[in-house]
Amino acid sequence: SAVDQVEERRDLTPVTLREKAAEFAKNTVEKQSESFQRYGVLGDFDSPYLTLQPQFEAAQIGVFGEMFKRGYIFRGRKPVHWSPSSRTA
């Protein structure tokens, strides 16, 4: 029920939320991989690029650190959502 869902969300810690999100992501990737292979899509399905893998998370943190060192990251009044692909906020 909706009440149970609200209570379950209240009980989530940041760690359990990340664990649930990672599990959801892994399940979704698996389903997509099965579908892609069924449709004949070619790819390296044995070693997919997953941003939740530690080496990719480390690379993201490294980029964030470099951006911070260069003064691109600072605390202001409100968040600015940056789009890397269009290079706009």
Short mmCIF file of N, CA, C and O in Angstrom, two decimals:
data_model
loop_
_atom_site.label_atom_id
_atom_site.label_comp_id
_atom_site.label_asym_id
_atom_site.label_seq_id
_atom_site.Cartn_x
_atom_site.Cartn_y
_atom_site.Cartn_z
N SER A 1 0.84 -1.19 0.00
CA SER A 1 0.00 0.00 0.00
C SER A 1 0.87 1.25 0.00
O SER A 1 2.06 1.19 0.26
N ALA A 2 0.25 2.37 -0.26
CA ALA A 2 0.99 3.64 -0.31
C ALA A 2 1.58 3.98 1.05
O ALA A 2 2.69 4.50 1.14
N VAL A 3 0.85 3.68 2.12
CA VAL A 3 1.35 3.97 3.47
C VAL A 3 2.60 3.14 3.76
O VAL A 3 3.58 3.64 4.32
N ASP A 4 2.59 1.88 3.36
CA ASP A 4 3.76 1.02 3.57
C ASP A 4 4.97 1.54 2.79
O ASP A 4 6.09 1.50 3.29
N GLN A 5 4.72 2.02 1.58
CA GLN A 5 5.82 2.55 0.76
C GLN A 5 6.43 3.78 1.40
O GLN A 5 7.64 3.96 1.40
N VAL A 6 5.58 4.65 1.97
CA VAL A 6 6.08 5.87 2.63
C VAL A 6 6.93 5.48 3.84
O VAL A 6 8.02 6.03 4.04
N GLU A 7 6.45 4.53 4.62
CA GLU A 7 7.21 4.09 5.80
C GLU A 7 8.52 3.44 5.39
O GLU A 7 9.56 3.66 6.02
N GLU A 8 8.49 2.64 4.32
CA GLU A 8 9.71 2.00 3.84
C GLU A 8 10.73 3.04 3.40
O GLU A 8 11.91 2.93 3.68
N ARG A 9 10.27 4.09 2.73
CA ARG A 9 11.18 5.16 2.28
C ARG A 9 11.78 5.89 3.47
O ARG A 9 12.94 6.28 3.44
N ARG A 10 10.99 6.11 4.52
CA ARG A 10 11.50 6.80 5.70
C ARG A 10 12.61 6.01 6.37
O ARG A 10 13.50 6.58 6.98
N ASP A 11 12.54 4.68 6.29
CA ASP A 11 13.52 3.83 6.93
C ASP A 11 14.80 3.67 6.12
O ASP A 11 15.78 3.10 6.61
N LEU A 12 14.83 4.16 4.89
CA LEU A 12 16.01 4.03 4.05
C LEU A 12 17.14 4.92 4.56
O LEU A 12 16.93 6.10 4.83
N THR A 13 18.31 4.34 4.67
CA THR A 13 19.51 5.14 4.94
C THR A 13 20.15 5.41 3.58
O THR A 13 19.82 4.75 2.59
N PRO A 14 21.08 6.34 3.52
CA PRO A 14 21.76 6.57 2.24
C PRO A 14 22.41 5.29 1.69
O PRO A 14 22.40 5.04 0.50
N VAL A 15 22.95 4.46 2.58
CA VAL A 15 23.61 3.23 2.14
C VAL A 15 22.59 2.25 1.58
O VAL A 15 22.79 1.67 0.50
N THR A 16 21.47 2.03 2.28
CA THR A 16 20.47 1.08 1.77
C THR A 16 19.82 1.60 0.50
O THR A 16 19.49 0.81 -0.39
N LEU A 17 19.67 2.91 0.39
CA LEU A 17 19.11 3.48 -0.84
C LEU A 17 20.04 3.19 -2.02
O LEU A 17 19.60 2.77 -3.09
N ARG A 18 21.36 3.40 -1.81
CA ARG A 18 22.33 3.11 -2.88
C ARG A 18 22.33 1.64 -3.25
O ARG A 18 22.44 1.28 -4.42
N GLU A 19 22.21 0.77 -2.23
CA GLU A 19 22.17 -0.66 -2.50
C GLU A 19 20.95 -1.03 -3.33
O GLU A 19 21.05 -1.81 -4.29
N LYS A 20 19.79 -0.47 -2.98
CA LYS A 20 18.57 -0.74 -3.75
C LYS A 20 18.70 -0.21 -5.18
O LYS A 20 18.29 -0.85 -6.13
N ALA A 21 19.27 0.98 -5.32
CA ALA A 21 19.44 1.57 -6.65
C ALA A 21 20.40 0.73 -7.49
O ALA A 21 20.14 0.51 -8.69
N ALA A 22 21.47 0.25 -6.89
CA ALA A 22 22.43 -0.58 -7.62
C ALA A 22 21.78 -1.89 -8.06
O ALA A 22 21.98 -2.33 -9.19
N GLU A 23 21.01 -2.50 -7.18
CA GLU A 23 20.32 -3.75 -7.53
C GLU A 23 19.34 -3.53 -8.68
O GLU A 23 19.27 -4.31 -9.62
N PHE A 24 18.59 -2.42 -8.61
CA PHE A 24 17.64 -2.08 -9.68
C PHE A 24 18.39 -1.89 -11.00
O PHE A 24 17.98 -2.40 -12.05
N ALA A 25 19.51 -1.16 -10.95
CA ALA A 25 20.29 -0.89 -12.16
C ALA A 25 20.82 -2.19 -12.76
O ALA A 25 20.75 -2.40 -13.98
N LYS A 26 21.36 -3.06 -11.92
CA LYS A 26 21.91 -4.32 -12.41
C LYS A 26 20.82 -5.19 -13.04
O LYS A 26 21.03 -5.80 -14.10
N ASN A 27 19.65 -5.25 -12.41
CA ASN A 27 18.54 -6.01 -12.99
C ASN A 27 18.10 -5.44 -14.33
O ASN A 27 17.80 -6.17 -15.27
N THR A 28 18.05 -4.11 -14.41
CA THR A 28 17.64 -3.45 -15.66
C THR A 28 18.64 -3.72 -16.77
O THR A 28 18.26 -4.02 -17.91
N VAL A 29 19.93 -3.65 -16.46
CA VAL A 29 20.97 -3.92 -17.46
C VAL A 29 20.85 -5.35 -17.95
O VAL A 29 20.97 -5.62 -19.15
N GLU A 30 20.60 -6.28 -17.04
CA GLU A 30 20.46 -7.69 -17.42
C GLU A 30 19.27 -7.89 -18.37
O GLU A 30 19.39 -8.56 -19.39
N LYS A 31 18.15 -7.25 -18.05
CA LYS A 31 16.97 -7.37 -18.92
C LYS A 31 17.23 -6.74 -20.29
O LYS A 31 16.85 -7.31 -21.32
N GLN A 32 17.88 -5.58 -20.30
CA GLN A 32 18.20 -4.93 -21.57
C GLN A 32 19.16 -5.79 -22.39
O GLN A 32 18.99 -5.92 -23.60
N SER A 33 20.14 -6.37 -21.72
CA SER A 33 21.11 -7.22 -22.42
C SER A 33 20.40 -8.40 -23.07
O SER A 33 20.67 -8.72 -24.25
N GLU A 34 19.51 -9.04 -22.34
CA GLU A 34 18.77 -10.17 -22.90
C GLU A 34 17.95 -9.74 -24.11
O GLU A 34 17.92 -10.43 -25.13
N SER A 35 17.30 -8.59 -24.00
CA SER A 35 16.49 -8.10 -25.12
C SER A 35 17.36 -7.77 -26.32
O SER A 35 17.04 -8.13 -27.45
N PHE A 36 18.46 -7.06 -26.09
CA PHE A 36 19.35 -6.70 -27.18
C PHE A 36 19.86 -7.93 -27.91
O PHE A 36 19.88 -7.98 -29.14
N GLN A 37 20.29 -8.93 -27.13
CA GLN A 37 20.81 -10.16 -27.74
C GLN A 37 19.71 -10.88 -28.52
O GLN A 37 19.96 -11.41 -29.60
N ARG A 38 18.50 -10.87 -27.99
CA ARG A 38 17.38 -11.51 -28.68
C ARG A 38 17.09 -10.80 -30.01
O ARG A 38 16.73 -11.44 -31.00
N TYR A 39 17.26 -9.48 -30.03
CA TYR A 39 17.00 -8.72 -31.26
C TYR A 39 18.17 -8.75 -32.22
O TYR A 39 18.10 -8.20 -33.32
N GLY A 40 19.28 -9.37 -31.83
CA GLY A 40 20.44 -9.48 -32.71
C GLY A 40 21.40 -8.31 -32.64
O GLY A 40 22.25 -8.16 -33.51
N VAL A 41 21.29 -7.50 -31.60
CA VAL A 41 22.22 -6.38 -31.43
C VAL A 41 23.59 -6.93 -31.06
O VAL A 41 23.70 -7.83 -30.24
N LEU A 42 24.64 -6.40 -31.69
CA LEU A 42 25.99 -6.83 -31.38
C LEU A 42 26.56 -5.98 -30.26
O LEU A 42 26.34 -4.78 -30.21
N GLY A 43 27.29 -6.62 -29.36
CA GLY A 43 27.90 -5.89 -28.27
C GLY A 43 28.73 -6.81 -27.40
O GLY A 43 28.67 -8.03 -27.53
N ASP A 44 29.49 -6.22 -26.51
CA ASP A 44 30.30 -6.99 -25.57
C ASP A 44 29.46 -7.22 -24.32
O ASP A 44 29.64 -6.56 -23.30
N PHE A 45 28.57 -8.16 -24.40
CA PHE A 45 27.61 -8.39 -23.33
C PHE A 45 28.23 -9.07 -22.11
O PHE A 45 27.62 -9.07 -21.03
N ASP A 46 29.43 -9.63 -22.26
CA ASP A 46 30.09 -10.25 -21.12
C ASP A 46 30.77 -9.24 -20.21
O ASP A 46 31.03 -9.53 -19.04
N SER A 47 31.08 -8.06 -20.73
CA SER A 47 31.70 -7.02 -19.90
C SER A 47 31.13 -5.66 -20.27
O SER A 47 31.79 -4.85 -20.92
N PRO A 48 29.90 -5.38 -19.85
CA PRO A 48 29.27 -4.10 -20.20
C PRO A 48 29.88 -2.93 -19.44
O PRO A 48 30.48 -3.11 -18.37
N TYR A 49 29.75 -1.75 -20.00
CA TYR A 49 30.17 -0.51 -19.33
C TYR A 49 29.08 -0.17 -18.32
O TYR A 49 27.95 0.13 -18.69
N LEU A 50 29.42 -0.24 -17.05
CA LEU A 50 28.47 0.08 -15.99
C LEU A 50 29.07 1.16 -15.11
O LEU A 50 30.10 0.94 -14.46
N THR A 51 28.45 2.32 -15.05
CA THR A 51 29.01 3.42 -14.27
C THR A 51 29.00 3.14 -12.77
O THR A 51 29.70 3.82 -12.03
N LEU A 52 28.26 2.12 -12.32
CA LEU A 52 28.26 1.83 -10.90
C LEU A 52 29.40 0.90 -10.48
O LEU A 52 29.55 0.57 -9.32
N GLN A 53 30.25 0.51 -11.42
CA GLN A 53 31.42 -0.29 -11.08
C GLN A 53 32.47 0.60 -10.42
O GLN A 53 32.63 1.77 -10.82
N PRO A 54 33.19 0.08 -9.43
CA PRO A 54 34.13 0.92 -8.67
C PRO A 54 35.14 1.70 -9.52
O PRO A 54 35.41 2.87 -9.23
N GLN A 55 35.67 1.09 -10.58
CA GLN A 55 36.67 1.81 -11.38
C GLN A 55 36.06 3.01 -12.09
O GLN A 55 36.73 4.04 -12.26
N PHE A 56 34.81 2.94 -12.48
CA PHE A 56 34.17 4.07 -13.14
C PHE A 56 33.77 5.13 -12.12
O PHE A 56 33.86 6.33 -12.38
N GLU A 57 33.33 4.69 -10.93
CA GLU A 57 33.03 5.65 -9.87
C GLU A 57 34.29 6.41 -9.49
O GLU A 57 34.25 7.63 -9.28
N ALA A 58 35.42 5.70 -9.41
CA ALA A 58 36.69 6.35 -9.07
C ALA A 58 37.06 7.39 -10.13
O ALA A 58 37.53 8.48 -9.78
N ALA A 59 36.84 7.06 -11.38
CA ALA A 59 37.15 8.01 -12.46
C ALA A 59 36.27 9.26 -12.35
O ALA A 59 36.74 10.38 -12.55
N GLN A 60 35.00 9.06 -12.02
CA GLN A 60 34.08 10.20 -11.86
C GLN A 60 34.53 11.10 -10.70
O GLN A 60 34.51 12.32 -10.80
N ILE A 61 34.96 10.47 -9.61
CA ILE A 61 35.45 11.25 -8.46
C ILE A 61 36.71 12.00 -8.84
O ILE A 61 36.90 13.16 -8.45
N GLY A 62 37.56 11.36 -9.64
CA GLY A 62 38.77 12.04 -10.11
C GLY A 62 38.46 13.27 -10.94
O GLY A 62 39.07 14.32 -10.75
N VAL A 63 37.51 13.15 -11.83
CA VAL A 63 37.11 14.30 -12.66
C VAL A 63 36.52 15.40 -11.78
O VAL A 63 36.83 16.58 -11.94
N PHE A 64 35.68 15.00 -10.82
CA PHE A 64 35.10 15.99 -9.91
C PHE A 64 36.20 16.72 -9.14
O PHE A 64 36.16 17.95 -8.99
N GLY A 65 37.21 15.96 -8.66
CA GLY A 65 38.31 16.57 -7.94
C GLY A 65 39.06 17.58 -8.79
O GLY A 65 39.43 18.66 -8.31
N GLU A 66 39.32 17.23 -10.05
CA GLU A 66 40.00 18.16 -10.96
C GLU A 66 39.16 19.42 -11.18
O GLU A 66 39.69 20.53 -11.21
N MET A 67 37.86 19.23 -11.33
CA MET A 67 36.98 20.39 -11.52
C MET A 67 37.02 21.29 -10.28
O MET A 67 37.05 22.51 -10.39
N PHE A 68 37.05 20.67 -9.10
CA PHE A 68 37.12 21.44 -7.86
C PHE A 68 38.43 22.22 -7.79
O PHE A 68 38.43 23.42 -7.46
N LYS A 69 39.55 21.55 -8.10
CA LYS A 69 40.85 22.21 -8.06
C LYS A 69 40.89 23.43 -8.98
O LYS A 69 41.56 24.41 -8.70
N ARG A 70 40.20 23.34 -10.11
CA ARG A 70 40.19 24.44 -11.08
C ARG A 70 39.17 25.52 -10.75
O ARG A 70 39.02 26.49 -11.49
N GLY A 71 38.43 25.33 -9.66
CA GLY A 71 37.49 26.36 -9.22
C GLY A 71 36.11 26.26 -9.84
O GLY A 71 35.30 27.17 -9.69
N TYR A 72 35.83 25.16 -10.55
CA TYR A 72 34.53 25.01 -11.18
C TYR A 72 33.45 24.56 -10.21
O TYR A 72 32.26 24.66 -10.50
N ILE A 73 33.87 24.00 -9.06
CA ILE A 73 32.92 23.50 -8.07
C ILE A 73 33.01 24.40 -6.85
O ILE A 73 34.09 24.59 -6.28
N PHE A 74 31.91 24.98 -6.46
CA PHE A 74 31.89 25.82 -5.27
C PHE A 74 30.47 25.81 -4.70
O PHE A 74 29.51 25.45 -5.36
N ARG A 75 30.38 26.19 -3.44
CA ARG A 75 29.08 26.22 -2.77
C ARG A 75 28.43 27.58 -3.01
O ARG A 75 29.02 28.62 -2.77
N GLY A 76 27.21 27.55 -3.54
CA GLY A 76 26.47 28.77 -3.79
C GLY A 76 25.09 28.70 -3.17
O GLY A 76 24.83 27.88 -2.28
N ARG A 77 24.19 29.50 -3.66
CA ARG A 77 22.85 29.55 -3.10
C ARG A 77 21.94 28.42 -3.57
O ARG A 77 21.07 27.99 -2.87
N LYS A 78 22.11 27.97 -4.81
CA LYS A 78 21.24 26.92 -5.33
C LYS A 78 22.01 26.08 -6.34
O LYS A 78 23.00 26.54 -6.90
N PRO A 79 21.54 24.88 -6.58
CA PRO A 79 22.27 24.03 -7.53
C PRO A 79 22.09 24.51 -8.97
O PRO A 79 21.04 25.06 -9.32
N VAL A 80 23.10 24.29 -9.75
CA VAL A 80 23.02 24.56 -11.18
C VAL A 80 23.25 23.21 -11.86
O VAL A 80 24.29 22.58 -11.68
N HIS A 81 22.28 22.76 -12.62
CA HIS A 81 22.36 21.47 -13.28
C HIS A 81 23.05 21.64 -14.63
O HIS A 81 22.54 22.32 -15.51
N TRP A 82 24.23 21.04 -14.75
CA TRP A 82 25.06 21.19 -15.92
C TRP A 82 24.88 20.00 -16.85
O TRP A 82 24.88 18.86 -16.41
N SER A 83 24.71 20.26 -18.14
CA SER A 83 24.62 19.21 -19.13
C SER A 83 25.95 19.11 -19.87
O SER A 83 26.29 20.00 -20.65
N PRO A 84 26.72 18.02 -19.60
CA PRO A 84 28.00 17.89 -20.28
C PRO A 84 27.87 17.76 -21.80
O PRO A 84 28.71 18.23 -22.54
N SER A 85 26.78 17.12 -22.26
CA SER A 85 26.65 16.91 -23.71
C SER A 85 26.37 18.20 -24.46
O SER A 85 26.91 18.43 -25.53
N SER A 86 25.53 19.06 -23.89
CA SER A 86 25.24 20.33 -24.58
C SER A 86 26.06 21.48 -24.04
O SER A 86 25.98 22.59 -24.55
N ARG A 87 26.82 21.21 -22.97
CA ARG A 87 27.68 22.22 -22.33
C ARG A 87 26.91 23.47 -21.94
O ARG A 87 27.34 24.60 -22.17
N THR A 88 25.74 23.23 -21.36
CA THR A 88 24.91 24.34 -20.89
C THR A 88 24.33 23.99 -19.53
O THR A 88 24.27 22.85 -19.12
N ALA A 89 23.89 25.02 -18.84
CA ALA A 89 23.23 24.81 -17.55
C ALA A 89 21.72 24.84 -17.75
O ALA A 89 21.22 25.41 -18.68
#
